[in-house]
Each structure stands twice: as structure tokens, then as C-alpha cells.
mmCIF file with all atom_site columns, C-alpha atoms in Angstrom:
data_model
loop_
_atom_site.group_PDB
_atom_site.id
_atom_site.type_symbol
_atom_site.label_atom_id
_atom_site.label_alt_id
_atom_site.label_comp_id
_atom_site.label_asym_id
_atom_site.label_entity_id
_atom_site.label_seq_id
_atom_site.pdbx_PDB_ins_code
_atom_site.Cartn_x
_atom_site.Cartn_y
_atom_site.Cartn_z
_atom_site.occupancy
_atom_site.B_iso_or_equiv
_atom_site.pdbx_formal_charge
_atom_site.auth_seq_id
_atom_site.auth_comp_id
_atom_site.auth_asym_id
_atom_site.auth_atom_id
_atom_site.pdbx_PDB_model_num
ATOM 1   C CA . UNK Q 1 1   ? 118.655 95.973  113.752 1.00 65.00 ? 1447 UNK Q CA 1
ATOM 2   C CA . UNK Q 1 2   ? 119.514 99.014  115.714 1.00 83.00 ? 1448 UNK Q CA 1
ATOM 3   C CA . UNK Q 1 3   ? 116.642 101.686 116.290 1.00 95.00 ? 1449 UNK Q CA 1
ATOM 4   C CA . UNK Q 1 4   ? 118.131 105.726 115.691 1.00 97.00 ? 1450 UNK Q CA 1
ATOM 5   C CA . UNK Q 1 5   ? 116.203 108.590 115.590 1.00 98.00 ? 1451 UNK Q CA 1
ATOM 6   C CA . UNK Q 1 6   ? 116.789 111.322 112.228 1.00 98.00 ? 1452 UNK Q CA 1
ATOM 7   C CA . UNK Q 1 7   ? 115.900 114.727 112.295 1.00 98.00 ? 1453 UNK Q CA 1
ATOM 8   C CA . UNK Q 1 8   ? 113.871 116.137 109.118 1.00 97.00 ? 1454 UNK Q CA 1
ATOM 9   C CA . UNK Q 1 9   ? 113.111 120.028 108.286 1.00 94.00 ? 1455 UNK Q CA 1
ATOM 10  C CA . UNK Q 1 10  ? 109.803 121.160 108.614 1.00 93.00 ? 1456 UNK Q CA 1
ATOM 11  C CA . UNK Q 1 11  ? 109.124 120.828 104.131 1.00 93.00 ? 1457 UNK Q CA 1
ATOM 12  C CA . UNK Q 1 12  ? 110.774 117.397 104.459 1.00 96.00 ? 1458 UNK Q CA 1
ATOM 13  C CA . UNK Q 1 13  ? 107.763 116.480 107.924 1.00 97.00 ? 1459 UNK Q CA 1
ATOM 14  C CA . UNK Q 1 14  ? 105.114 117.796 105.245 1.00 96.00 ? 1460 UNK Q CA 1
ATOM 15  C CA . UNK Q 1 15  ? 107.267 115.470 102.069 1.00 97.00 ? 1461 UNK Q CA 1
ATOM 16  C CA . UNK Q 1 16  ? 106.876 112.047 104.453 1.00 97.00 ? 1462 UNK Q CA 1
ATOM 17  C CA . UNK Q 1 17  ? 103.199 112.374 105.448 1.00 96.00 ? 1463 UNK Q CA 1
ATOM 18  C CA . UNK Q 1 18  ? 102.336 113.410 101.869 1.00 96.00 ? 1464 UNK Q CA 1
ATOM 19  C CA . UNK Q 1 19  ? 103.963 110.169 101.067 1.00 96.00 ? 1465 UNK Q CA 1
ATOM 20  C CA . UNK Q 1 20  ? 106.159 112.513 98.647  1.00 96.00 ? 1466 UNK Q CA 1
ATOM 21  C CA . UNK Q 1 21  ? 109.375 111.208 100.146 1.00 98.00 ? 1467 UNK Q CA 1
ATOM 22  C CA . UNK Q 1 22  ? 110.903 107.601 100.012 1.00 98.00 ? 1468 UNK Q CA 1
ATOM 23  C CA . UNK Q 1 23  ? 114.239 108.780 100.170 1.00 98.00 ? 1469 UNK Q CA 1
ATOM 24  C CA . UNK Q 1 24  ? 116.813 110.824 102.366 1.00 98.00 ? 1470 UNK Q CA 1
ATOM 25  C CA . UNK Q 1 25  ? 120.381 111.186 102.143 1.00 98.00 ? 1471 UNK Q CA 1
ATOM 26  C CA . UNK Q 1 26  ? 122.783 111.778 105.225 1.00 96.00 ? 1472 UNK Q CA 1
ATOM 27  C CA . UNK Q 1 27  ? 126.573 112.676 105.225 1.00 94.00 ? 1473 UNK Q CA 1
ATOM 28  C CA . UNK Q 1 28  ? 129.023 109.826 105.937 1.00 92.00 ? 1474 UNK Q CA 1
ATOM 29  C CA . UNK Q 1 29  ? 131.423 111.000 108.602 1.00 83.00 ? 1475 UNK Q CA 1
ATOM 30  C CA . UNK Q 1 30  ? 134.292 110.369 109.699 1.00 74.00 ? 1476 UNK Q CA 1
ATOM 31  C CA . UNK Q 1 31  ? 133.912 107.182 111.615 1.00 70.00 ? 1477 UNK Q CA 1
ATOM 32  C CA . UNK Q 1 32  ? 133.290 105.332 108.489 1.00 72.00 ? 1478 UNK Q CA 1
ATOM 33  C CA . UNK Q 1 33  ? 136.897 106.228 107.443 1.00 69.00 ? 1479 UNK Q CA 1
ATOM 34  C CA . UNK Q 1 34  ? 134.832 106.882 104.453 1.00 85.00 ? 1480 UNK Q CA 1
ATOM 35  C CA . UNK Q 1 35  ? 136.931 110.867 104.050 1.00 76.00 ? 1481 UNK Q CA 1
ATOM 36  C CA . UNK Q 1 36  ? 139.872 109.295 102.066 1.00 77.00 ? 1482 UNK Q CA 1
ATOM 37  C CA . UNK Q 1 37  ? 138.301 106.864 99.325  1.00 86.00 ? 1483 UNK Q CA 1
ATOM 38  C CA . UNK Q 1 38  ? 138.359 107.509 96.008  1.00 89.00 ? 1484 UNK Q CA 1
ATOM 39  C CA . UNK Q 1 39  ? 135.324 105.343 95.215  1.00 91.00 ? 1485 UNK Q CA 1
ATOM 40  C CA . UNK Q 1 40  ? 133.103 102.589 96.652  1.00 91.00 ? 1486 UNK Q CA 1
ATOM 41  C CA . UNK Q 1 41  ? 132.418 99.422  95.742  1.00 91.00 ? 1487 UNK Q CA 1
ATOM 42  C CA . UNK Q 1 42  ? 129.342 96.999  97.087  1.00 91.00 ? 1488 UNK Q CA 1
ATOM 43  C CA . UNK Q 1 43  ? 130.439 93.022  97.594  1.00 90.00 ? 1489 UNK Q CA 1
ATOM 44  C CA . UNK Q 1 44  ? 127.366 91.165  98.822  1.00 86.00 ? 1490 UNK Q CA 1
ATOM 45  C CA . UNK Q 1 45  ? 125.895 92.916  101.945 1.00 83.00 ? 1491 UNK Q CA 1
ATOM 46  C CA . UNK Q 1 46  ? 129.373 95.008  102.025 1.00 87.00 ? 1492 UNK Q CA 1
ATOM 47  C CA . UNK Q 1 47  ? 130.537 98.485  101.202 1.00 90.00 ? 1493 UNK Q CA 1
ATOM 48  C CA . UNK Q 1 48  ? 134.090 98.494  100.694 1.00 91.00 ? 1494 UNK Q CA 1
ATOM 49  C CA . UNK Q 1 49  ? 135.924 101.505 100.329 1.00 89.00 ? 1495 UNK Q CA 1
ATOM 50  C CA . UNK Q 1 50  ? 138.976 101.966 98.070  1.00 90.00 ? 1496 UNK Q CA 1
ATOM 51  C CA . UNK Q 1 51  ? 142.135 105.002 98.103  1.00 86.00 ? 1497 UNK Q CA 1
ATOM 52  C CA . UNK Q 1 52  ? 144.448 103.489 95.602  1.00 81.00 ? 1498 UNK Q CA 1
ATOM 53  C CA . UNK Q 1 53  ? 146.091 99.813  96.325  1.00 83.00 ? 1499 UNK Q CA 1
ATOM 54  C CA . UNK Q 1 54  ? 144.027 100.279 100.136 1.00 87.00 ? 1500 UNK Q CA 1
ATOM 55  C CA . UNK Q 1 55  ? 140.778 99.031  100.823 1.00 89.00 ? 1501 UNK Q CA 1
ATOM 56  C CA . UNK Q 1 56  ? 138.754 98.582  103.429 1.00 88.00 ? 1502 UNK Q CA 1
ATOM 57  C CA . UNK Q 1 57  ? 134.779 97.697  104.991 1.00 89.00 ? 1503 UNK Q CA 1
ATOM 58  C CA . UNK Q 1 58  ? 132.930 100.730 105.453 1.00 89.00 ? 1504 UNK Q CA 1
ATOM 59  C CA . UNK Q 1 59  ? 131.365 100.701 109.044 1.00 87.00 ? 1505 UNK Q CA 1
ATOM 60  C CA . UNK Q 1 60  ? 127.613 101.552 107.795 1.00 90.00 ? 1506 UNK Q CA 1
ATOM 61  C CA . UNK Q 1 61  ? 125.084 102.675 110.731 1.00 90.00 ? 1507 UNK Q CA 1
ATOM 62  C CA . UNK Q 1 62  ? 121.912 102.189 108.198 1.00 93.00 ? 1508 UNK Q CA 1
ATOM 63  C CA . UNK Q 1 63  ? 121.305 99.056  107.015 1.00 93.00 ? 1509 UNK Q CA 1
ATOM 64  C CA . UNK Q 1 64  ? 117.756 97.299  105.325 1.00 94.00 ? 1510 UNK Q CA 1
ATOM 65  C CA . UNK Q 1 65  ? 115.844 96.010  108.172 1.00 94.00 ? 1511 UNK Q CA 1
ATOM 66  C CA . UNK Q 1 66  ? 116.487 99.220  110.266 1.00 95.00 ? 1512 UNK Q CA 1
ATOM 67  C CA . UNK Q 1 67  ? 113.841 101.722 111.776 1.00 97.00 ? 1513 UNK Q CA 1
ATOM 68  C CA . UNK Q 1 68  ? 114.258 104.587 111.714 1.00 98.00 ? 1514 UNK Q CA 1
ATOM 69  C CA . UNK Q 1 69  ? 112.136 106.957 114.437 1.00 98.00 ? 1515 UNK Q CA 1
ATOM 70  C CA . UNK Q 1 70  ? 111.853 111.036 112.818 1.00 98.00 ? 1516 UNK Q CA 1
ATOM 71  C CA . UNK Q 1 71  ? 112.043 113.767 115.404 1.00 98.00 ? 1517 UNK Q CA 1
ATOM 72  C CA . UNK Q 1 72  ? 110.793 117.096 114.101 1.00 98.00 ? 1518 UNK Q CA 1
ATOM 73  C CA . UNK Q 1 73  ? 109.910 120.029 115.897 1.00 97.00 ? 1519 UNK Q CA 1
ATOM 74  C CA . UNK Q 1 74  ? 107.204 119.966 118.524 1.00 97.00 ? 1520 UNK Q CA 1
ATOM 75  C CA . UNK Q 1 75  ? 105.842 121.596 122.139 1.00 96.00 ? 1521 UNK Q CA 1
ATOM 76  C CA . UNK Q 1 76  ? 105.326 119.452 124.838 1.00 96.00 ? 1522 UNK Q CA 1
ATOM 77  C CA . UNK Q 1 77  ? 102.172 120.615 126.035 1.00 94.00 ? 1523 UNK Q CA 1
ATOM 78  C CA . UNK Q 1 78  ? 99.585  119.138 128.865 1.00 94.00 ? 1524 UNK Q CA 1
ATOM 79  C CA . UNK Q 1 79  ? 96.518  116.709 127.438 1.00 91.00 ? 1525 UNK Q CA 1
ATOM 80  C CA . UNK Q 1 80  ? 93.698  118.706 127.678 1.00 91.00 ? 1526 UNK Q CA 1
ATOM 81  C CA . UNK Q 1 81  ? 95.298  121.526 125.889 1.00 88.00 ? 1527 UNK Q CA 1
ATOM 82  C CA . UNK Q 1 82  ? 94.060  120.596 122.335 1.00 86.00 ? 1528 UNK Q CA 1
ATOM 83  C CA . UNK Q 1 83  ? 92.193  116.994 123.255 1.00 79.00 ? 1529 UNK Q CA 1
ATOM 84  C CA . UNK Q 1 84  ? 89.031  118.900 121.613 1.00 69.00 ? 1530 UNK Q CA 1
ATOM 85  C CA . UNK Q 1 85  ? 90.740  120.661 118.650 1.00 81.00 ? 1531 UNK Q CA 1
ATOM 86  C CA . UNK Q 1 86  ? 89.974  118.997 115.021 1.00 80.00 ? 1532 UNK Q CA 1
ATOM 87  C CA . UNK Q 1 87  ? 92.587  118.533 113.017 1.00 79.00 ? 1533 UNK Q CA 1
ATOM 88  C CA . UNK Q 1 88  ? 95.365  118.721 115.467 1.00 88.00 ? 1534 UNK Q CA 1
ATOM 89  C CA . UNK Q 1 89  ? 97.428  115.726 116.103 1.00 89.00 ? 1535 UNK Q CA 1
ATOM 90  C CA . UNK Q 1 90  ? 98.526  115.004 119.574 1.00 91.00 ? 1536 UNK Q CA 1
ATOM 91  C CA . UNK Q 1 91  ? 100.539 112.158 120.969 1.00 94.00 ? 1537 UNK Q CA 1
ATOM 92  C CA . UNK Q 1 92  ? 100.239 111.067 124.913 1.00 94.00 ? 1538 UNK Q CA 1
ATOM 93  C CA . UNK Q 1 93  ? 103.048 110.343 127.158 1.00 96.00 ? 1539 UNK Q CA 1
ATOM 94  C CA . UNK Q 1 94  ? 102.581 106.955 127.804 1.00 95.00 ? 1540 UNK Q CA 1
ATOM 95  C CA . UNK Q 1 95  ? 104.692 107.993 131.251 1.00 96.00 ? 1541 UNK Q CA 1
ATOM 96  C CA . UNK Q 1 96  ? 102.664 111.067 131.623 1.00 96.00 ? 1542 UNK Q CA 1
ATOM 97  C CA . UNK Q 1 97  ? 99.145  111.068 130.697 1.00 94.00 ? 1543 UNK Q CA 1
ATOM 98  C CA . UNK Q 1 98  ? 98.891  114.799 131.654 1.00 94.00 ? 1544 UNK Q CA 1
ATOM 99  C CA . UNK Q 1 99  ? 102.055 115.851 129.572 1.00 95.00 ? 1545 UNK Q CA 1
ATOM 100 C CA . UNK Q 1 100 ? 101.173 115.725 125.282 1.00 95.00 ? 1546 UNK Q CA 1
ATOM 101 C CA . UNK Q 1 101 ? 103.119 116.608 122.383 1.00 96.00 ? 1547 UNK Q CA 1
ATOM 102 C CA . UNK Q 1 102 ? 101.487 118.589 119.626 1.00 95.00 ? 1548 UNK Q CA 1
ATOM 103 C CA . UNK Q 1 103 ? 103.669 119.323 116.068 1.00 95.00 ? 1549 UNK Q CA 1
ATOM 104 C CA . UNK Q 1 104 ? 104.835 122.371 114.834 1.00 95.00 ? 1550 UNK Q CA 1
ATOM 105 C CA . UNK Q 1 105 ? 104.426 121.121 110.981 1.00 94.00 ? 1551 UNK Q CA 1
ATOM 106 C CA . UNK Q 1 106 ? 101.137 122.317 109.127 1.00 87.00 ? 1552 UNK Q CA 1
ATOM 107 C CA . UNK Q 1 107 ? 100.270 124.256 112.957 1.00 91.00 ? 1553 UNK Q CA 1
ATOM 108 C CA . UNK Q 1 108 ? 97.314  126.952 112.034 1.00 85.00 ? 1554 UNK Q CA 1
ATOM 109 C CA . UNK Q 1 109 ? 96.534  128.129 115.582 1.00 86.00 ? 1555 UNK Q CA 1
ATOM 110 C CA . UNK Q 1 110 ? 98.085  130.116 118.232 1.00 86.00 ? 1556 UNK Q CA 1
ATOM 111 C CA . UNK Q 1 111 ? 100.914 128.608 118.459 1.00 84.00 ? 1557 UNK Q CA 1
ATOM 112 C CA . UNK Q 1 112 ? 102.682 127.199 121.826 1.00 92.00 ? 1558 UNK Q CA 1
ATOM 113 C CA . UNK Q 1 113 ? 106.485 127.368 122.819 1.00 93.00 ? 1559 UNK Q CA 1
ATOM 114 C CA . UNK Q 1 114 ? 107.757 125.086 119.793 1.00 97.00 ? 1560 UNK Q CA 1
ATOM 115 C CA . UNK Q 1 115 ? 111.175 122.970 120.436 1.00 97.00 ? 1561 UNK Q CA 1
ATOM 116 C CA . UNK Q 1 116 ? 113.961 121.810 117.892 1.00 97.00 ? 1562 UNK Q CA 1
ATOM 117 C CA . UNK Q 1 117 ? 113.565 118.522 116.492 1.00 97.00 ? 1563 UNK Q CA 1
ATOM 118 C CA . UNK Q 1 118 ? 116.210 116.968 118.377 1.00 97.00 ? 1564 UNK Q CA 1
ATOM 119 C CA . UNK Q 1 119 ? 114.989 117.340 121.883 1.00 98.00 ? 1565 UNK Q CA 1
ATOM 120 C CA . UNK Q 1 120 ? 111.568 115.164 120.589 1.00 98.00 ? 1566 UNK Q CA 1
ATOM 121 C CA . UNK Q 1 121 ? 111.458 112.603 122.853 1.00 98.00 ? 1567 UNK Q CA 1
ATOM 122 C CA . UNK Q 1 122 ? 110.954 108.830 121.320 1.00 98.00 ? 1568 UNK Q CA 1
ATOM 123 C CA . UNK Q 1 123 ? 107.547 108.542 123.239 1.00 98.00 ? 1569 UNK Q CA 1
ATOM 124 C CA . UNK Q 1 124 ? 106.467 111.517 120.942 1.00 98.00 ? 1570 UNK Q CA 1
ATOM 125 C CA . UNK Q 1 125 ? 107.559 110.261 117.359 1.00 98.00 ? 1571 UNK Q CA 1
ATOM 126 C CA . UNK Q 1 126 ? 104.771 110.239 114.399 1.00 97.00 ? 1572 UNK Q CA 1
ATOM 127 C CA . UNK Q 1 127 ? 106.405 108.762 111.791 1.00 98.00 ? 1573 UNK Q CA 1
ATOM 128 C CA . UNK Q 1 128 ? 108.343 105.960 111.463 1.00 98.00 ? 1574 UNK Q CA 1
ATOM 129 C CA . UNK Q 1 129 ? 110.471 104.820 109.075 1.00 98.00 ? 1575 UNK Q CA 1
ATOM 130 C CA . UNK Q 1 130 ? 111.731 100.790 107.946 1.00 97.00 ? 1576 UNK Q CA 1
ATOM 131 C CA . UNK Q 1 131 ? 114.924 101.168 105.784 1.00 97.00 ? 1577 UNK Q CA 1
ATOM 132 C CA . UNK Q 1 132 ? 114.523 99.217  102.572 1.00 97.00 ? 1578 UNK Q CA 1
ATOM 133 C CA . UNK Q 1 133 ? 117.925 99.808  100.770 1.00 96.00 ? 1579 UNK Q CA 1
ATOM 134 C CA . UNK Q 1 134 ? 120.464 101.889 101.479 1.00 95.00 ? 1580 UNK Q CA 1
ATOM 135 C CA . UNK Q 1 135 ? 123.173 103.014 98.899  1.00 95.00 ? 1581 UNK Q CA 1
ATOM 136 C CA . UNK Q 1 136 ? 127.239 104.389 99.243  1.00 95.00 ? 1582 UNK Q CA 1
ATOM 137 C CA . UNK Q 1 137 ? 127.459 107.172 96.501  1.00 95.00 ? 1583 UNK Q CA 1
ATOM 138 C CA . UNK Q 1 138 ? 128.442 111.465 96.174  1.00 95.00 ? 1584 UNK Q CA 1
ATOM 139 C CA . UNK Q 1 139 ? 126.183 113.220 96.248  1.00 97.00 ? 1585 UNK Q CA 1
ATOM 140 C CA . UNK Q 1 140 ? 126.560 114.654 92.665  1.00 97.00 ? 1586 UNK Q CA 1
ATOM 141 C CA . UNK Q 1 141 ? 124.510 111.237 91.205  1.00 97.00 ? 1587 UNK Q CA 1
ATOM 142 C CA . UNK Q 1 142 ? 121.314 111.487 91.945  1.00 97.00 ? 1588 UNK Q CA 1
ATOM 143 C CA . UNK Q 1 143 ? 119.537 111.050 89.422  1.00 96.00 ? 1589 UNK Q CA 1
ATOM 144 C CA . UNK Q 1 144 ? 115.919 112.730 88.383  1.00 94.00 ? 1590 UNK Q CA 1
ATOM 145 C CA . UNK Q 1 145 ? 114.228 109.649 89.898  1.00 94.00 ? 1591 UNK Q CA 1
ATOM 146 C CA . UNK Q 1 146 ? 115.525 109.735 93.257  1.00 97.00 ? 1592 UNK Q CA 1
ATOM 147 C CA . UNK Q 1 147 ? 115.440 113.978 93.527  1.00 96.00 ? 1593 UNK Q CA 1
ATOM 148 C CA . UNK Q 1 148 ? 111.822 112.844 92.907  1.00 95.00 ? 1594 UNK Q CA 1
ATOM 149 C CA . UNK Q 1 149 ? 112.012 110.513 96.019  1.00 97.00 ? 1595 UNK Q CA 1
ATOM 150 C CA . UNK Q 1 150 ? 113.639 113.121 98.215  1.00 97.00 ? 1596 UNK Q CA 1
ATOM 151 C CA . UNK Q 1 151 ? 110.575 114.990 97.809  1.00 96.00 ? 1597 UNK Q CA 1
ATOM 152 C CA . UNK Q 1 152 ? 110.455 117.147 95.409  1.00 95.00 ? 1598 UNK Q CA 1
ATOM 153 C CA . UNK Q 1 153 ? 107.167 118.900 94.669  1.00 92.00 ? 1599 UNK Q CA 1
ATOM 154 C CA . UNK Q 1 154 ? 106.947 119.253 91.065  1.00 88.00 ? 1600 UNK Q CA 1
ATOM 155 C CA . UNK Q 1 155 ? 104.264 116.901 89.927  1.00 81.00 ? 1601 UNK Q CA 1
ATOM 156 C CA . UNK Q 1 156 ? 106.017 116.429 86.708  1.00 74.00 ? 1602 UNK Q CA 1
ATOM 157 C CA . UNK Q 1 157 ? 109.728 114.491 86.471  1.00 71.00 ? 1603 UNK Q CA 1
ATOM 158 C CA . UNK Q 1 158 ? 110.029 114.592 82.728  1.00 70.00 ? 1604 UNK Q CA 1
ATOM 159 C CA . UNK Q 1 159 ? 108.956 117.917 82.070  1.00 71.00 ? 1605 UNK Q CA 1
ATOM 160 C CA . UNK Q 1 160 ? 109.464 121.832 84.079  1.00 73.00 ? 1606 UNK Q CA 1
ATOM 161 C CA . UNK Q 1 161 ? 112.301 121.993 86.242  1.00 86.00 ? 1607 UNK Q CA 1
ATOM 162 C CA . UNK Q 1 162 ? 115.218 119.748 86.692  1.00 91.00 ? 1608 UNK Q CA 1
ATOM 163 C CA . UNK Q 1 163 ? 114.647 117.812 89.952  1.00 94.00 ? 1609 UNK Q CA 1
ATOM 164 C CA . UNK Q 1 164 ? 118.277 118.019 90.546  1.00 95.00 ? 1610 UNK Q CA 1
ATOM 165 C CA . UNK Q 1 165 ? 118.379 122.176 90.893  1.00 95.00 ? 1611 UNK Q CA 1
ATOM 166 C CA . UNK Q 1 166 ? 115.576 121.910 93.536  1.00 95.00 ? 1612 UNK Q CA 1
ATOM 167 C CA . UNK Q 1 167 ? 117.221 118.945 95.707  1.00 96.00 ? 1613 UNK Q CA 1
ATOM 168 C CA . UNK Q 1 168 ? 120.864 120.894 95.072  1.00 97.00 ? 1614 UNK Q CA 1
ATOM 169 C CA . UNK Q 1 169 ? 118.843 124.080 96.890  1.00 96.00 ? 1615 UNK Q CA 1
ATOM 170 C CA . UNK Q 1 170 ? 117.472 122.074 99.543  1.00 96.00 ? 1616 UNK Q CA 1
ATOM 171 C CA . UNK Q 1 171 ? 120.600 120.557 100.008 1.00 97.00 ? 1617 UNK Q CA 1
ATOM 172 C CA . UNK Q 1 172 ? 122.442 123.879 100.746 1.00 97.00 ? 1618 UNK Q CA 1
ATOM 173 C CA . UNK Q 1 173 ? 119.438 125.454 102.722 1.00 95.00 ? 1619 UNK Q CA 1
ATOM 174 C CA . UNK Q 1 174 ? 119.507 122.574 104.926 1.00 93.00 ? 1620 UNK Q CA 1
ATOM 175 C CA . UNK Q 1 175 ? 123.671 122.229 105.595 1.00 94.00 ? 1621 UNK Q CA 1
ATOM 176 C CA . UNK Q 1 176 ? 125.436 125.544 103.930 1.00 94.00 ? 1622 UNK Q CA 1
ATOM 177 C CA . UNK Q 1 177 ? 125.689 127.768 100.973 1.00 93.00 ? 1623 UNK Q CA 1
ATOM 178 C CA . UNK Q 1 178 ? 128.809 125.207 100.178 1.00 92.00 ? 1624 UNK Q CA 1
ATOM 179 C CA . UNK Q 1 179 ? 127.522 122.341 100.775 1.00 96.00 ? 1625 UNK Q CA 1
ATOM 180 C CA . UNK Q 1 180 ? 126.613 121.169 97.555  1.00 97.00 ? 1626 UNK Q CA 1
ATOM 181 C CA . UNK Q 1 181 ? 129.914 121.920 96.360  1.00 97.00 ? 1627 UNK Q CA 1
ATOM 182 C CA . UNK Q 1 182 ? 131.812 119.994 98.705  1.00 94.00 ? 1628 UNK Q CA 1
ATOM 183 C CA . UNK Q 1 183 ? 130.219 117.243 96.747  1.00 94.00 ? 1629 UNK Q CA 1
ATOM 184 C CA . UNK Q 1 184 ? 130.449 114.488 99.672  1.00 93.00 ? 1630 UNK Q CA 1
ATOM 185 C CA . UNK Q 1 185 ? 129.987 110.951 100.012 1.00 94.00 ? 1631 UNK Q CA 1
ATOM 186 C CA . UNK Q 1 186 ? 125.768 110.230 101.600 1.00 95.00 ? 1632 UNK Q CA 1
ATOM 187 C CA . UNK Q 1 187 ? 124.648 106.999 102.568 1.00 95.00 ? 1633 UNK Q CA 1
ATOM 188 C CA . UNK Q 1 188 ? 121.325 107.081 100.137 1.00 97.00 ? 1634 UNK Q CA 1
ATOM 189 C CA . UNK Q 1 189 ? 118.410 106.049 101.769 1.00 98.00 ? 1635 UNK Q CA 1
ATOM 190 C CA . UNK Q 1 190 ? 115.401 104.038 100.242 1.00 98.00 ? 1636 UNK Q CA 1
ATOM 191 C CA . UNK Q 1 191 ? 113.304 103.795 103.016 1.00 98.00 ? 1637 UNK Q CA 1
ATOM 192 C CA . UNK Q 1 192 ? 108.850 103.257 103.553 1.00 98.00 ? 1638 UNK Q CA 1
ATOM 193 C CA . UNK Q 1 193 ? 106.975 104.969 105.619 1.00 98.00 ? 1639 UNK Q CA 1
ATOM 194 C CA . UNK Q 1 194 ? 105.089 104.175 109.028 1.00 97.00 ? 1640 UNK Q CA 1
ATOM 195 C CA . UNK Q 1 195 ? 102.767 107.136 110.207 1.00 96.00 ? 1641 UNK Q CA 1
ATOM 196 C CA . UNK Q 1 196 ? 102.753 105.552 113.829 1.00 96.00 ? 1642 UNK Q CA 1
ATOM 197 C CA . UNK Q 1 197 ? 105.141 105.320 116.456 1.00 97.00 ? 1643 UNK Q CA 1
ATOM 198 C CA . UNK Q 1 198 ? 108.105 102.881 116.442 1.00 97.00 ? 1644 UNK Q CA 1
ATOM 199 C CA . UNK Q 1 199 ? 106.895 100.916 120.109 1.00 96.00 ? 1645 UNK Q CA 1
ATOM 200 C CA . UNK Q 1 200 ? 103.572 101.185 118.266 1.00 94.00 ? 1646 UNK Q CA 1
ATOM 201 C CA . UNK Q 1 201 ? 104.198 99.115  114.860 1.00 93.00 ? 1647 UNK Q CA 1
ATOM 202 C CA . UNK Q 1 202 ? 102.272 95.788  113.900 1.00 85.00 ? 1648 UNK Q CA 1
ATOM 203 C CA . UNK Q 1 203 ? 104.228 92.970  114.731 1.00 77.00 ? 1649 UNK Q CA 1
ATOM 204 C CA . UNK Q 1 204 ? 106.076 91.594  111.488 1.00 69.00 ? 1650 UNK Q CA 1
ATOM 205 C CA . UNK Q 1 205 ? 106.885 95.732  110.062 1.00 69.00 ? 1651 UNK Q CA 1
#
């Protein structure tokens, strides 16, 4: 399987670290050919898009067994900078023992110069996701349980606010105010989180 990077916002990094998040939804773009589809069906291990009498296989960038290394906001600092600081997660560059990475999520000290998630190098990633299931669905088809699995902070799925409304607001905050209304086709990924770098994963995982 191909290893791929995946970016998460700060609230979703916290949800991963807290063990609240085991799903994510990613918009399927034109490369998959899904924009024109009226419906999608699963045949065995393959997803088929349908448009009237036309049917074609979807080319998804994700599959069960695939590994995703998480990119997040971070800073590259001298490895000696926070070595003696309690509670500071730090990764050492394997190619340069004098360089290290620290992470913005949960940071409570004087802030270093933070770098956007997109620039995180593979060696600095501290979270690895192993995909266990992939579904193709419309965004609005999310159910309450899946909204909770997206990292909803509500303590009770059955009572209180609807977790799907929380997810709608989260989606719009990430993708723009009209993103939810567009109801795009998405790949809904279920995964298991491993709190280690992808290149330090135990064998057989």
C-alpha cells in the first residue's frame, strides 16, 4: 500500500490525541471522475460511479491497509531547545541530531515560529493512521455515530445537541461557509491511530 501524508486542523489533532477521532471525510476531486456521478455503488472491493446509463470505476486515493502520516502545525528548533522541558513532545531529525520538531497543539510556553502543516517533513510526524475501511458517500449522509467518530466533543450521542450539526459547523470552518451546502461526494475513511512516526511503526502493523 502507498503511504500518504494527510493534514489535520488543530482541533482534529487534539481529537486524535484524545482518542475521540477514528474517521475523516475527504472531498473526492475531478481525478476520481466522480463530479458527474448521480450515484455510487460498491461491487466487491471496487466502487462504481453511475451517471444515467454510464458506469465507471472510481480511482480512490485511499484503501484499507493504507497508511497516512499526519501533518500538523509545528516548529523546527535546535534539539537542545526543549530537551529538559516537561510535557514537550519532541522528535529528533534522524538526519541531523541537532535539529528537532515541536508541535503547536497543546503548546503552553512562549511560542516559537510555527510552520504550516503542509511543510511538516515525514520524520517529524508523530501520528500514523492505518485505514481500516473506505466508503464513498455524500457529505450529508453522515449519521450521528459517524459524526461522533469524526471527533465530536459531545459526551452523549443520544442526548443533547445533534453531533451532525457540530460536524456541519466544523466542515464549514475548514472548507468555507458554503462548503456544507454543496454536499460533495467524499471518501469516508475509518482508521486506527498509532501515536508514533510512520517509519517507527512496529512490524506487522
